[in-house]
Short mmCIF file of C-alpha atoms in Angstrom, two decimals:
data_model
loop_
_atom_site.label_atom_id
_atom_site.label_comp_id
_atom_site.label_asym_id
_atom_site.label_seq_id
_atom_site.Cartn_x
_atom_site.Cartn_y
_atom_site.Cartn_z
CA MET G 1 60.49 -0.13 22.19
CA SER G 2 63.44 1.96 23.42
CA SER G 3 61.03 4.69 24.50
CA GLY G 4 59.89 2.39 27.26
CA LEU G 5 63.28 2.31 29.11
CA GLY G 6 62.13 5.15 31.35
CA ILE G 7 65.53 6.95 31.69
CA ASP G 8 64.22 10.34 30.55
CA GLY G 9 67.12 12.74 31.51
CA MET G 10 68.11 10.72 34.59
CA ILE G 11 71.83 11.27 33.96
CA SER G 12 71.98 14.24 31.61
CA GLY G 13 69.27 16.18 33.31
CA PHE G 14 67.68 16.80 29.88
CA LYS G 15 63.93 16.24 29.47
CA THR G 16 64.48 14.08 26.43
CA THR G 17 60.74 13.43 25.92
CA ASP G 18 60.11 17.17 25.57
CA VAL G 19 63.12 17.56 23.29
CA ILE G 20 61.90 14.72 21.04
CA ALA G 21 58.38 16.15 21.04
CA LYS G 22 59.66 19.53 19.86
CA LEU G 23 61.82 17.97 17.18
CA MET G 24 58.88 15.84 15.99
CA SER G 25 56.62 18.88 15.98
CA ILE G 26 58.96 20.51 13.48
CA GLU G 27 59.23 17.36 11.41
CA SER G 28 55.44 16.79 11.36
CA ARG G 29 54.62 20.10 9.70
CA ARG G 30 54.71 18.57 6.25
CA GLY G 31 52.32 15.85 7.33
CA GLN G 32 50.02 18.41 8.94
CA LEU G 33 49.86 20.31 5.68
CA LEU G 34 48.94 17.08 3.89
CA VAL G 35 46.18 16.32 6.42
CA LYS G 36 44.83 19.85 6.10
CA LYS G 37 44.79 19.47 2.34
CA SER G 38 43.02 16.10 2.63
CA THR G 39 40.39 17.56 4.96
CA GLY G 40 39.74 20.42 2.55
CA MET G 41 39.49 17.97 -0.33
CA GLU G 42 37.01 15.82 1.61
CA LYS G 43 34.83 18.88 2.27
CA GLU G 44 34.94 19.76 -1.42
CA ILE G 45 33.98 16.21 -2.44
CA THR G 46 31.07 16.20 0.03
CA ALA G 47 29.88 19.58 -1.27
CA LEU G 48 30.12 18.38 -4.89
CA GLN G 49 28.15 15.24 -4.06
CA ALA G 50 25.38 17.28 -2.41
CA LEU G 51 25.30 19.62 -5.39
CA ASN G 52 25.27 16.71 -7.84
CA ALA G 53 22.27 15.14 -6.11
CA LYS G 54 20.32 18.41 -6.39
CA ILE G 55 21.25 18.82 -10.05
CA SER G 56 20.08 15.26 -10.67
CA SER G 57 16.74 16.22 -9.10
CA ILE G 58 16.36 18.86 -11.83
CA ALA G 59 16.54 16.09 -14.43
CA SER G 60 13.92 14.04 -12.56
CA ALA G 61 11.58 17.03 -12.26
CA ALA G 62 12.07 17.90 -15.94
CA ASN G 63 11.14 14.33 -16.88
CA GLY G 64 7.96 14.78 -14.86
CA VAL G 65 6.97 17.82 -16.91
CA MET G 66 7.42 15.74 -20.06
CA GLY G 67 5.38 12.86 -18.66
CA LYS G 68 8.37 10.55 -18.30
CA LYS G 69 8.92 8.26 -15.33
CA ASP G 70 12.69 8.44 -15.88
CA ALA G 71 15.25 9.34 -18.52
CA LEU G 72 14.83 6.01 -20.34
CA SER G 73 11.02 5.86 -20.45
CA SER G 74 8.85 7.26 -23.24
CA ALA G 75 7.11 10.60 -22.82
CA ASP G 76 3.40 10.51 -22.00
CA LEU G 77 2.40 14.14 -22.34
CA SER G 78 -1.29 13.38 -21.88
CA SER G 79 -0.68 12.18 -18.31
CA VAL G 80 0.40 15.73 -17.45
CA TRP G 81 -1.10 18.08 -19.99
CA ALA G 82 -4.42 16.29 -20.58
CA ALA G 83 -4.91 15.15 -17.00
CA ALA G 84 -8.50 14.80 -15.90
CA LYS G 85 -10.08 15.17 -12.47
CA ALA G 86 -13.03 12.94 -11.66
CA THR G 87 -15.48 13.42 -8.79
CA SER G 88 -18.41 11.45 -7.40
CA SER G 89 -21.28 12.70 -5.25
CA ASP G 90 -21.35 9.46 -3.24
CA PRO G 91 -18.42 7.94 -1.32
CA THR G 92 -19.57 4.39 -2.15
CA VAL G 93 -19.10 5.12 -5.86
CA GLY G 94 -15.62 5.81 -7.18
CA ILE G 95 -14.61 7.29 -10.50
CA THR G 96 -11.21 7.30 -12.18
CA ALA G 97 -10.48 9.26 -15.34
CA LYS G 98 -7.58 8.38 -17.60
CA PRO G 99 -5.50 11.15 -19.21
CA GLY G 100 -7.36 12.61 -22.16
CA ALA G 101 -10.82 11.69 -20.87
CA ASP G 102 -13.52 13.99 -22.21
CA ILE G 103 -15.21 16.49 -19.92
CA SER G 104 -18.47 14.85 -18.93
CA GLN G 105 -21.28 14.61 -16.37
CA LEU G 106 -23.58 11.68 -15.68
CA SER G 107 -26.29 10.73 -13.19
CA PHE G 108 -27.47 7.20 -12.43
CA SER G 109 -28.72 4.91 -9.69
CA VAL G 110 -26.97 1.78 -8.45
CA ASP G 111 -29.41 -1.12 -8.53
CA LYS G 112 -27.08 -3.81 -7.19
CA THR G 113 -23.44 -4.61 -6.71
CA ALA G 114 -21.58 -7.65 -8.00
CA GLN G 115 -21.04 -10.59 -5.69
CA SER G 116 -19.72 -14.13 -5.85
CA GLN G 117 -21.57 -17.37 -5.31
CA VAL G 118 -21.32 -19.02 -1.89
CA SER G 119 -22.55 -22.61 -1.66
CA LEU G 120 -22.78 -25.18 1.13
CA VAL G 121 -22.43 -28.94 0.81
CA SER G 122 -24.18 -30.65 3.75
CA ALA G 123 -22.70 -33.41 5.88
CA GLU G 124 -25.32 -35.81 4.46
CA THR G 125 -24.38 -34.98 0.87
CA LEU G 126 -20.69 -35.40 1.67
CA ALA G 127 -21.39 -38.84 3.15
CA ASP G 128 -23.37 -39.76 0.02
CA ILE G 129 -20.67 -38.80 -2.50
CA ALA G 130 -17.63 -39.93 -0.50
CA PRO G 131 -17.65 -43.56 -1.76
CA GLN G 132 -18.04 -42.44 -5.38
CA ILE G 133 -15.09 -40.01 -5.21
CA LYS G 134 -12.67 -42.89 -4.56
CA GLN G 135 -14.04 -45.33 -7.20
CA GLY G 136 -11.62 -46.19 -9.97
CA PRO G 137 -9.09 -46.68 -11.32
CA PRO G 138 -8.62 -43.93 -12.10
CA PRO G 139 -10.46 -42.31 -9.18
CA GLN G 140 -13.46 -40.23 -10.18
CA GLY G 141 -12.62 -37.23 -8.04
CA LEU G 142 -14.63 -34.02 -8.38
CA SER G 143 -15.12 -31.57 -11.21
CA ILE G 144 -15.73 -27.88 -10.60
CA ILE G 145 -17.32 -25.92 -13.42
CA VAL G 146 -16.84 -22.14 -13.28
CA GLY G 147 -18.10 -20.25 -16.30
CA ASN G 148 -16.71 -22.10 -19.30
CA GLN G 149 -13.82 -23.70 -17.39
CA ILE G 150 -13.73 -27.20 -15.88
CA ALA G 151 -11.14 -28.22 -13.28
CA SER G 152 -10.75 -31.73 -11.86
CA ILE G 153 -9.46 -32.46 -8.36
CA TYR G 154 -8.73 -35.70 -6.54
CA PRO G 155 -9.12 -35.39 -2.77
CA SER G 156 -7.67 -38.16 -0.61
CA SER G 157 -11.18 -38.81 0.78
CA GLY G 158 -14.68 -37.46 0.60
CA SER G 159 -14.44 -35.59 3.90
CA ALA G 160 -15.04 -31.85 4.02
CA GLN G 161 -11.45 -31.29 5.20
CA ASP G 162 -9.84 -33.31 2.40
CA ILE G 163 -12.05 -31.82 -0.30
CA ALA G 164 -11.30 -28.30 0.97
CA GLU G 165 -7.58 -29.06 1.01
CA ALA G 166 -7.65 -30.38 -2.59
CA ILE G 167 -9.61 -27.36 -3.83
CA ASN G 168 -7.32 -24.85 -2.13
CA LYS G 169 -4.18 -26.57 -3.40
CA ALA G 170 -5.37 -26.30 -6.98
CA SER G 171 -4.37 -23.03 -8.65
CA ASP G 172 -6.69 -20.65 -10.47
CA ILE G 173 -9.82 -22.82 -10.55
CA GLY G 174 -12.20 -20.04 -9.54
CA VAL G 175 -13.25 -21.22 -6.07
CA ARG G 176 -11.93 -21.55 -2.52
CA ALA G 177 -13.23 -23.90 0.16
CA THR G 178 -13.59 -24.05 3.94
CA ALA G 179 -14.56 -27.00 6.17
CA VAL G 180 -16.84 -25.69 8.93
CA ARG G 181 -17.56 -27.84 12.00
CA VAL G 182 -21.24 -27.62 12.91
CA GLY G 183 -21.60 -30.30 15.57
CA THR G 184 -20.72 -33.78 16.78
CA GLY G 185 -22.26 -37.01 15.49
CA ALA G 186 -23.50 -40.00 17.48
CA ASP G 187 -20.11 -41.63 16.94
CA GLY G 188 -18.42 -38.74 18.69
CA GLN G 189 -16.83 -37.49 15.47
CA GLY G 190 -17.15 -33.93 14.30
CA GLN G 191 -19.78 -33.08 11.69
CA TYR G 192 -18.71 -30.68 8.94
CA ILE G 193 -20.30 -28.62 6.21
CA LEU G 194 -18.21 -27.71 3.18
CA GLN G 195 -18.44 -24.03 2.21
CA ILE G 196 -17.33 -23.18 -1.31
CA THR G 197 -16.89 -19.53 -2.34
CA GLY G 198 -16.35 -18.27 -5.86
CA THR G 199 -13.33 -16.05 -6.43
CA LYS G 200 -15.09 -14.17 -9.24
CA THR G 201 -18.29 -12.15 -9.32
CA GLY G 202 -20.97 -11.86 -11.96
CA GLU G 203 -23.83 -13.91 -13.32
CA ASN G 204 -21.62 -15.45 -16.00
CA GLU G 205 -18.13 -15.77 -14.53
CA GLY G 206 -19.16 -16.10 -10.88
CA LYS G 207 -21.47 -19.13 -11.04
CA PHE G 208 -20.09 -22.59 -10.37
CA SER G 209 -21.28 -26.18 -9.90
CA LEU G 210 -19.76 -29.42 -8.52
CA HIS G 211 -19.91 -32.85 -10.12
CA VAL G 212 -18.65 -36.29 -9.11
CA GLY G 213 -16.28 -37.61 -11.79
CA ASN G 214 -14.18 -36.03 -14.50
CA VAL G 215 -16.58 -33.95 -16.62
CA ALA G 216 -13.84 -32.97 -19.06
CA GLU G 217 -13.16 -36.65 -19.83
CA ASP G 218 -16.89 -37.24 -20.36
CA LEU G 219 -17.03 -34.36 -22.82
CA LYS G 220 -13.96 -35.72 -24.58
CA ALA G 221 -15.71 -39.06 -24.98
CA ALA G 222 -18.70 -37.21 -26.43
CA GLY G 223 -16.44 -35.54 -29.02
CA VAL G 224 -16.42 -32.08 -27.45
CA LYS G 225 -12.99 -30.51 -27.87
CA PRO G 226 -11.75 -27.85 -25.45
CA GLU G 227 -10.10 -24.65 -26.59
CA THR G 228 -7.27 -25.18 -24.10
CA SER G 229 -6.47 -28.02 -21.72
CA SER G 230 -3.83 -29.48 -19.41
CA LEU G 231 -3.28 -33.03 -18.12
CA ASN G 232 -2.91 -34.40 -14.62
CA GLU G 233 0.39 -36.29 -14.73
CA ALA G 234 -0.62 -38.67 -11.93
CA THR G 235 -3.88 -39.83 -13.53
CA GLY G 236 -3.26 -39.07 -17.22
CA THR G 237 -6.66 -37.38 -17.39
CA ILE G 238 -7.67 -33.81 -18.19
CA GLN G 239 -6.92 -31.57 -15.21
CA LYS G 240 -8.21 -28.24 -16.50
CA ALA G 241 -9.97 -27.30 -19.73
CA THR G 242 -11.62 -24.22 -21.23
CA TYR G 243 -14.49 -24.52 -23.72
CA LYS G 244 -16.55 -22.37 -25.96
CA ALA G 245 -19.53 -21.31 -23.87
CA GLU G 246 -22.05 -22.62 -26.42
CA ASP G 247 -20.34 -26.03 -26.65
CA LEU G 248 -20.32 -26.46 -22.90
CA ALA G 249 -23.94 -25.40 -22.54
CA ALA G 250 -25.08 -27.75 -25.32
CA HIS G 251 -23.39 -30.90 -23.99
CA LEU G 252 -23.33 -30.43 -20.22
CA SER G 253 -26.75 -32.08 -19.77
CA THR G 254 -25.59 -35.22 -21.59
CA ILE G 255 -22.66 -36.13 -19.35
CA ASN G 256 -22.67 -39.00 -16.86
CA ALA G 257 -21.08 -37.12 -13.97
CA LYS G 258 -23.40 -36.70 -11.01
CA LYS G 259 -24.12 -33.12 -9.99
CA VAL G 260 -23.51 -32.45 -6.31
CA THR G 261 -26.47 -30.95 -4.47
CA VAL G 262 -25.61 -27.62 -2.86
CA SER G 263 -27.52 -24.86 -1.13
CA ASN G 264 -26.58 -21.30 -2.04
CA THR G 265 -26.28 -18.77 0.73
CA GLN G 266 -25.33 -16.10 -1.79
CA GLU G 267 -26.04 -15.99 -5.49
CA ALA G 268 -23.53 -14.81 -8.04
CA THR G 269 -24.76 -11.47 -9.36
CA SER G 270 -23.53 -8.81 -11.72
CA ALA G 271 -23.42 -5.14 -10.78
CA GLN G 272 -26.15 -3.01 -12.38
CA ILE G 273 -26.72 0.71 -12.76
CA THR G 274 -29.65 2.49 -14.36
CA LEU G 275 -29.19 5.56 -16.55
CA TRP G 276 -31.91 8.17 -17.11
CA GLY G 277 -34.28 6.40 -14.73
CA GLY G 278 -37.95 7.31 -15.02
CA THR G 279 -37.62 8.58 -18.59
CA ALA G 280 -38.38 7.04 -21.96
CA GLN G 281 -34.63 6.54 -22.39
CA GLU G 282 -34.17 4.54 -19.17
CA ARG G 283 -31.47 1.95 -19.65
CA SER G 284 -29.74 -0.57 -17.39
CA VAL G 285 -26.07 -1.44 -17.73
CA THR G 286 -24.45 -4.48 -16.11
CA SER G 287 -20.89 -5.48 -15.27
CA GLU G 288 -19.52 -8.84 -14.13
CA ASN G 289 -17.55 -6.98 -11.47
CA ASN G 290 -18.20 -3.69 -9.73
CA THR G 291 -16.34 -1.57 -12.28
CA PHE G 292 -18.04 -0.10 -15.35
CA SER G 293 -15.47 0.79 -18.01
CA GLN G 294 -17.73 1.15 -21.05
CA VAL G 295 -20.17 3.83 -19.91
CA LEU G 296 -17.82 6.81 -20.39
CA ASP G 297 -14.75 6.59 -22.61
CA ASP G 298 -11.47 6.46 -20.65
CA VAL G 299 -13.39 6.50 -17.36
CA ASP G 300 -13.85 3.72 -14.79
CA ILE G 301 -16.86 3.90 -12.48
CA THR G 302 -16.68 1.56 -9.48
CA VAL G 303 -19.69 0.86 -7.29
CA GLY G 304 -19.89 -0.84 -3.91
CA ILE G 305 -16.96 0.87 -2.23
CA ALA G 306 -17.15 0.38 1.53
CA ALA G 307 -17.59 3.76 3.22
CA LYS G 308 -18.83 5.18 6.50
CA ASP G 309 -20.71 8.32 7.47
CA PRO G 310 -19.18 10.90 9.86
CA ASN G 311 -20.52 8.88 12.80
CA GLY G 312 -18.75 5.74 11.64
CA LYS G 313 -21.90 4.02 10.42
CA PRO G 314 -21.54 2.01 7.17
CA LEU G 315 -23.21 3.64 4.18
CA ALA G 316 -25.55 1.80 1.82
CA LEU G 317 -23.77 0.28 -1.16
CA THR G 318 -26.63 0.80 -3.63
CA PRO G 319 -27.14 4.59 -3.61
CA LYS G 320 -29.61 6.45 -5.77
CA ASP G 321 -29.11 9.62 -7.81
CA VAL G 322 -25.33 9.38 -7.99
CA LYS G 323 -23.67 12.19 -9.92
CA VAL G 324 -20.20 11.79 -11.42
CA SER G 325 -18.23 14.32 -13.43
CA VAL G 326 -14.95 14.58 -15.29
CA GLU G 327 -13.11 17.87 -15.72
CA SER G 328 -9.69 18.83 -17.00
CA ASP G 329 -7.11 19.17 -14.23
CA PRO G 330 -4.51 21.83 -15.08
CA LYS G 331 -3.12 21.61 -11.54
CA VAL G 332 -1.27 18.42 -12.49
CA ALA G 333 0.79 20.33 -15.06
CA SER G 334 1.15 23.30 -12.69
CA ASP G 335 2.51 21.06 -9.92
CA LYS G 336 5.01 19.45 -12.31
CA VAL G 337 6.33 22.82 -13.49
CA LYS G 338 6.41 24.08 -9.92
CA ALA G 339 8.50 21.07 -8.90
CA LEU G 340 10.96 21.77 -11.73
CA VAL G 341 11.32 25.43 -10.76
CA SER G 342 11.71 24.53 -7.07
CA ASN G 343 14.50 22.09 -7.86
CA ILE G 344 16.31 24.66 -10.00
CA ASP G 345 16.04 27.14 -7.13
CA LEU G 346 17.48 24.53 -4.73
CA VAL G 347 20.54 24.17 -6.96
CA LEU G 348 21.01 27.95 -7.12
CA SER G 349 20.73 28.13 -3.33
CA GLU G 350 23.25 25.31 -2.92
CA LEU G 351 25.70 27.00 -5.29
CA TYR G 352 25.46 30.27 -3.37
CA SER G 353 25.87 28.51 -0.02
CA GLN G 354 28.97 26.58 -1.13
CA THR G 355 30.72 29.37 -3.05
CA LYS G 356 30.10 32.50 -0.94
CA ALA G 357 33.03 33.92 1.04
CA VAL G 358 33.25 32.85 4.68
CA GLU G 359 34.00 35.39 7.41
CA GLY G 360 36.61 34.59 10.03
CA LYS G 361 39.35 36.17 12.21
CA ASP G 362 43.11 36.04 12.06
CA ASP G 363 45.50 35.59 15.01
CA LYS G 364 45.21 39.27 15.84
CA GLY G 365 41.41 39.25 15.86
CA ASN G 366 41.03 41.03 12.53
CA LYS G 367 38.15 40.00 10.26
CA THR G 368 39.09 37.85 7.28
CA LEU G 369 37.30 36.52 4.24
CA SER G 370 38.10 33.11 2.79
CA PRO G 371 36.56 31.34 -0.24
CA GLY G 372 33.65 28.96 0.34
CA VAL G 373 34.14 25.22 -0.03
CA LEU G 374 33.51 25.48 -3.79
CA GLY G 375 34.53 29.13 -4.09
CA THR G 376 37.69 28.34 -6.05
CA ASN G 377 36.21 25.49 -8.09
CA SER G 378 36.37 26.50 -11.73
CA LEU G 379 33.41 24.28 -12.70
CA THR G 380 30.91 25.49 -10.11
CA ARG G 381 31.79 29.20 -10.22
CA GLY G 382 30.00 29.66 -13.54
CA MET G 383 27.05 27.35 -12.97
CA SER G 384 24.70 29.97 -11.53
CA SER G 385 25.16 32.08 -14.65
CA GLN G 386 24.60 29.05 -16.87
CA ILE G 387 21.34 28.20 -15.11
CA SER G 388 20.27 31.83 -15.27
CA SER G 389 20.84 31.75 -19.03
CA LEU G 390 18.57 28.73 -19.37
CA ILE G 391 15.73 30.84 -17.99
CA ALA G 392 16.62 34.28 -19.34
CA GLY G 393 17.17 32.92 -22.85
CA GLY G 394 13.45 32.38 -23.39
CA ILE G 395 11.67 29.55 -25.21
CA GLU G 396 10.59 29.15 -28.82
CA VAL G 397 6.83 28.58 -29.27
CA THR G 398 4.43 28.41 -32.19
CA ASN G 399 1.44 30.75 -32.29
CA LYS G 400 -2.00 29.90 -33.65
CA ASN G 401 -0.93 31.02 -37.13
CA GLY G 402 2.00 28.60 -37.14
CA THR G 403 4.64 31.30 -36.71
CA LYS G 404 7.51 30.52 -34.34
CA SER G 405 8.80 33.12 -31.92
CA THR G 406 10.90 33.27 -28.75
CA VAL G 407 8.98 34.28 -25.67
CA SER G 408 10.01 35.00 -22.11
CA LEU G 409 9.34 32.37 -19.47
CA SER G 410 7.87 35.15 -17.33
CA GLU G 411 4.80 34.85 -19.55
CA PHE G 412 4.20 31.50 -17.86
CA GLY G 413 5.04 32.64 -14.34
CA ILE G 414 8.76 31.73 -14.21
CA THR G 415 11.07 34.59 -13.22
CA MET G 416 14.66 35.11 -12.04
CA SER G 417 15.71 37.48 -9.28
CA ASN G 418 18.98 38.53 -7.64
CA SER G 419 19.61 39.41 -4.03
CA GLY G 420 23.18 40.53 -4.05
CA ALA G 421 25.24 37.63 -5.34
CA GLN G 422 22.45 35.10 -4.71
CA MET G 423 20.25 34.17 -7.67
CA SER G 424 16.84 32.59 -7.29
CA VAL G 425 13.99 31.49 -9.54
CA LYS G 426 10.30 31.74 -8.63
CA PHE G 427 7.05 30.30 -9.95
CA ASP G 428 3.77 32.21 -10.02
CA GLU G 429 0.98 29.61 -9.98
CA ALA G 430 -1.77 32.17 -10.64
CA LYS G 431 -0.02 33.51 -13.73
CA PHE G 432 0.60 29.97 -14.98
CA ALA G 433 -3.08 29.07 -14.47
CA LYS G 434 -4.14 32.17 -16.42
CA ALA G 435 -1.84 31.20 -19.31
CA MET G 436 -3.21 27.65 -19.28
CA ALA G 437 -6.78 28.91 -19.43
CA ALA G 438 -5.95 31.17 -22.38
CA ASP G 439 -3.91 28.74 -24.52
CA PRO G 440 -3.04 25.34 -22.97
CA GLU G 441 -1.33 24.09 -26.15
CA ARG G 442 1.03 27.07 -26.13
CA VAL G 443 1.89 26.52 -22.47
CA GLN G 444 2.48 22.81 -23.06
CA GLU G 445 4.83 23.52 -25.97
CA ALA G 446 6.79 26.10 -23.99
CA MET G 447 7.07 24.10 -20.79
CA THR G 448 8.03 20.82 -22.42
CA ALA G 449 10.69 22.65 -24.44
CA PHE G 450 11.98 24.30 -21.26
CA ALA G 451 11.95 20.94 -19.47
CA ALA G 452 13.90 19.30 -22.28
CA LYS G 453 16.50 22.08 -22.16
CA THR G 454 16.96 21.90 -18.39
CA GLU G 455 16.97 18.09 -18.43
CA GLN G 456 19.82 18.11 -20.96
CA TYR G 457 21.81 20.60 -18.89
CA ALA G 458 21.29 18.55 -15.74
CA LYS G 459 22.32 15.39 -17.57
CA ASN G 460 25.50 17.06 -18.83
CA MET G 461 26.38 17.93 -15.26
CA SER G 462 25.15 14.97 -13.21
CA ASP G 463 25.06 11.93 -15.48
CA SER G 464 26.36 8.97 -13.48
CA LYS G 465 29.05 8.30 -16.09
CA ASP G 466 29.71 11.37 -18.22
CA GLY G 467 28.43 14.25 -16.06
CA LEU G 468 31.00 16.99 -15.51
CA VAL G 469 30.32 17.21 -11.77
CA THR G 470 30.35 13.42 -11.51
CA GLN G 471 33.70 13.22 -13.28
CA GLN G 472 35.16 15.89 -11.02
CA ILE G 473 33.98 13.98 -7.93
CA THR G 474 35.61 10.81 -9.25
CA SER G 475 38.84 12.66 -10.04
CA LYS G 476 39.02 14.30 -6.61
CA GLN G 477 38.26 11.01 -4.86
CA SER G 478 41.21 9.46 -6.70
CA SER G 479 43.44 12.39 -5.74
CA LYS G 480 42.34 12.13 -2.13
CA THR G 481 43.13 8.42 -2.09
CA ALA G 482 46.64 9.16 -3.37
CA LEU G 483 46.99 11.98 -0.83
CA ASN G 484 45.94 9.67 2.01
CA ASP G 485 48.57 7.19 0.86
CA ARG G 486 51.17 10.01 1.17
CA ILE G 487 49.84 10.87 4.64
CA ASP G 488 50.17 7.22 5.71
CA ALA G 489 53.71 7.09 4.32
CA GLU G 490 54.59 10.33 6.10
CA GLN G 491 53.20 8.98 9.36
CA ARG G 492 55.30 5.85 9.02
CA ARG G 493 58.37 8.04 8.42
CA LEU G 494 57.57 10.11 11.52
CA ASP G 495 57.11 6.98 13.61
CA MET G 496 60.50 5.70 12.47
CA ARG G 497 62.13 9.10 13.08
CA LYS G 498 60.70 9.30 16.59
CA ALA G 499 61.88 5.79 17.36
CA SER G 500 65.34 6.70 16.06
CA LEU G 501 65.52 9.83 18.25
CA GLN G 502 64.38 7.91 21.29
CA LYS G 503 67.02 5.29 20.63
CA ARG G 504 69.76 7.92 20.29
CA PHE G 505 68.77 9.75 23.45
CA ASN G 506 68.50 6.52 25.37
CA ALA G 507 71.94 5.52 24.08
CA MET G 508 73.31 8.90 25.17
CA GLU G 509 71.86 8.47 28.65
CA SER G 510 73.32 4.98 28.84
CA ALA G 511 76.75 6.28 27.76
CA LEU G 512 76.62 9.09 30.31
CA ALA G 513 75.66 6.61 32.99
CA LYS G 514 78.63 4.46 32.07
CA MET G 515 81.01 7.44 32.08
CA GLN G 516 79.67 8.56 35.44
CA LYS G 517 80.32 5.12 36.85
CA GLN G 518 83.91 5.13 35.48
CA TYR G 519 84.50 8.61 36.88
CA SER G 520 83.36 7.50 40.31
CA ALA G 521 85.75 4.53 40.16
CA LEU G 522 88.68 6.81 39.26
CA GLY G 523 87.85 9.03 42.16
CA LEU G 524 88.07 6.13 44.55
CA LEU G 525 91.47 5.14 43.17
CA GLN G 526 92.81 8.66 43.69
CA GLN G 527 91.71 8.62 47.37
CA THR G 528 93.33 5.25 48.24
CA PRO G 529 97.05 6.34 49.04
CA THR G 530 95.95 9.03 51.46
CA GLN G 531 93.74 6.64 53.27
CA LYS G 532 96.70 4.21 53.72
CA ARG G 533 98.93 6.84 55.52
#
C-alpha cells in the first residue's frame, strides 16, 4: 500500500500521518454513531432475552400448579391438589402413595421377602448330558421352563461355558447363567459348575427347570397348543412358547425330554406379610415380588429394601410390627403456588432492573440520569402494571352454595407491594396452609384459575413463535444485522478514503521532491558562468 512508502513529511515538513488521522477522525464520526447504536441495540436484545426467559418460567410454574408437565400435556390436578404423603416406621419397608390415595394407617409384620431360584448343575451332570445335547438332526439342545414359558437353546457343546453363553445370548427367557471353575481334573483341564439364576422372583414366576431336548416340540406332538410361540429359523423348531398354566402342568409329566438334575442353593420364594397377627383376623398376603400393590388402594408397599443402622450395620430385611401411614400432603400444592409467585416476582425485579434510570456524570462532573436498557421500550414499560393487574384483579371462585364471587388473592397469601417504583409479589405459606385446611376445594379452584390466567399472559409474551417479546427480539436482531451491514460498508468506505488520502499525500511529497531536485539543478546552472571567470 502507498502508506508503506515511509516519506511522512520528509520534503514538505508536514506530519502527513497525523493530518490523515485527524481527517479520518472527522470522517469516522458517522461510523462511530452507528457502532454506538449497534452496541445499544445489542444490550437491549440481551436484556429482552433475559426477560423473555423469566417470563417463560412463569408459564412453566403455572403449568405446575395445574398439574401439567408442559403446555401440551394434560392437566393432572390430583398430582398437586390430592397429593399424598406416605411414611414407614422401618427403613427396610418403603411406601409410595399415588395422588388421591385415601388417608390410612396399617400395621403388619414381614414374614419373608421374595427371591429368585439359584441352581447348580454339577460337572458330572454336565458330562452326562453333553452327548445328548448334540444328538440330531436337529440337535436336541436344552429347554428351560420358567413359569408357563418354555425356551429352547442350542449350545455349541455341553460344556458349562457354551451352555452359559447360549443362555445369556437368548433374550427374555427368565434366567442367566455363569460358568464357575471349581478345580482341575486329572486330565489337567478345568472343572466347571454351571450356575443358573432366575431373573424373576416368586413361587410361581421365579421357579425354573432344565430339560434335554425341545419340550415345546414334544408338547406339540402331544397336541398341546401354546398361546403364543416363535420359531428358530436355523432349526425350524419352536424357540419360545407360552402356555396356559393348567395345560403345561397337565402334560409336562408325559414328555420325553430328560429333566436335568440340579441342586438349589436358593429357592424361589414369594414375599409375605401378615396383617393383624395374633388376632382372630390374622391374615397373610403374598406377592411374587417385594411390592404389595393390592393391600391399600393406590398405595405400593415394598419390603426388603437394603438399609443400614447409624453405625453402618445392615438392618434385618424381615422386620416385625411395621407401621405405615398415608396422609394428605398440602405442601405439594403450596410449593407449586410458591414457585409461581417467586417466578412472577423475578420478572417484576428484572423489569425494574432493566427500566430504572441510571445515574452518571457529564463532562463537567454534573450528575445525570439516563434511561435503563429497556427504559424507552414501549412494550416493557407497561408490563409491571399488567402483571400487577393480574394479581390485583382477584379471582372468581364458587362458594359451598354454588354462588360465584370474585375474591382477593390475599385471601390465599398472595399480595403485591411497592417500594418506590419497584413492584414485588409475596407468598405467605402460613396463610395459604390455613386456607387449605379450611376449604381445599376453594383454594384449588382459585389457584388453578390464577395459574391459567398467568400462564396465558406469559404465553402471549414469551411464546417461541407468537410471543410479543419474542417477536420484538426477532425484529431487533434483524435490525441489528442490517445495522452491522451498514457499519461494515462504512468501514470499507473509510478504508478506501484513508488509502486515497495516503496516496495523495505521498504523491504530493513525491512532486515536492521532484521540484526540489529541479530547483537544485537550476541553482547549479546559475553558478556556472561565475565559476568560469
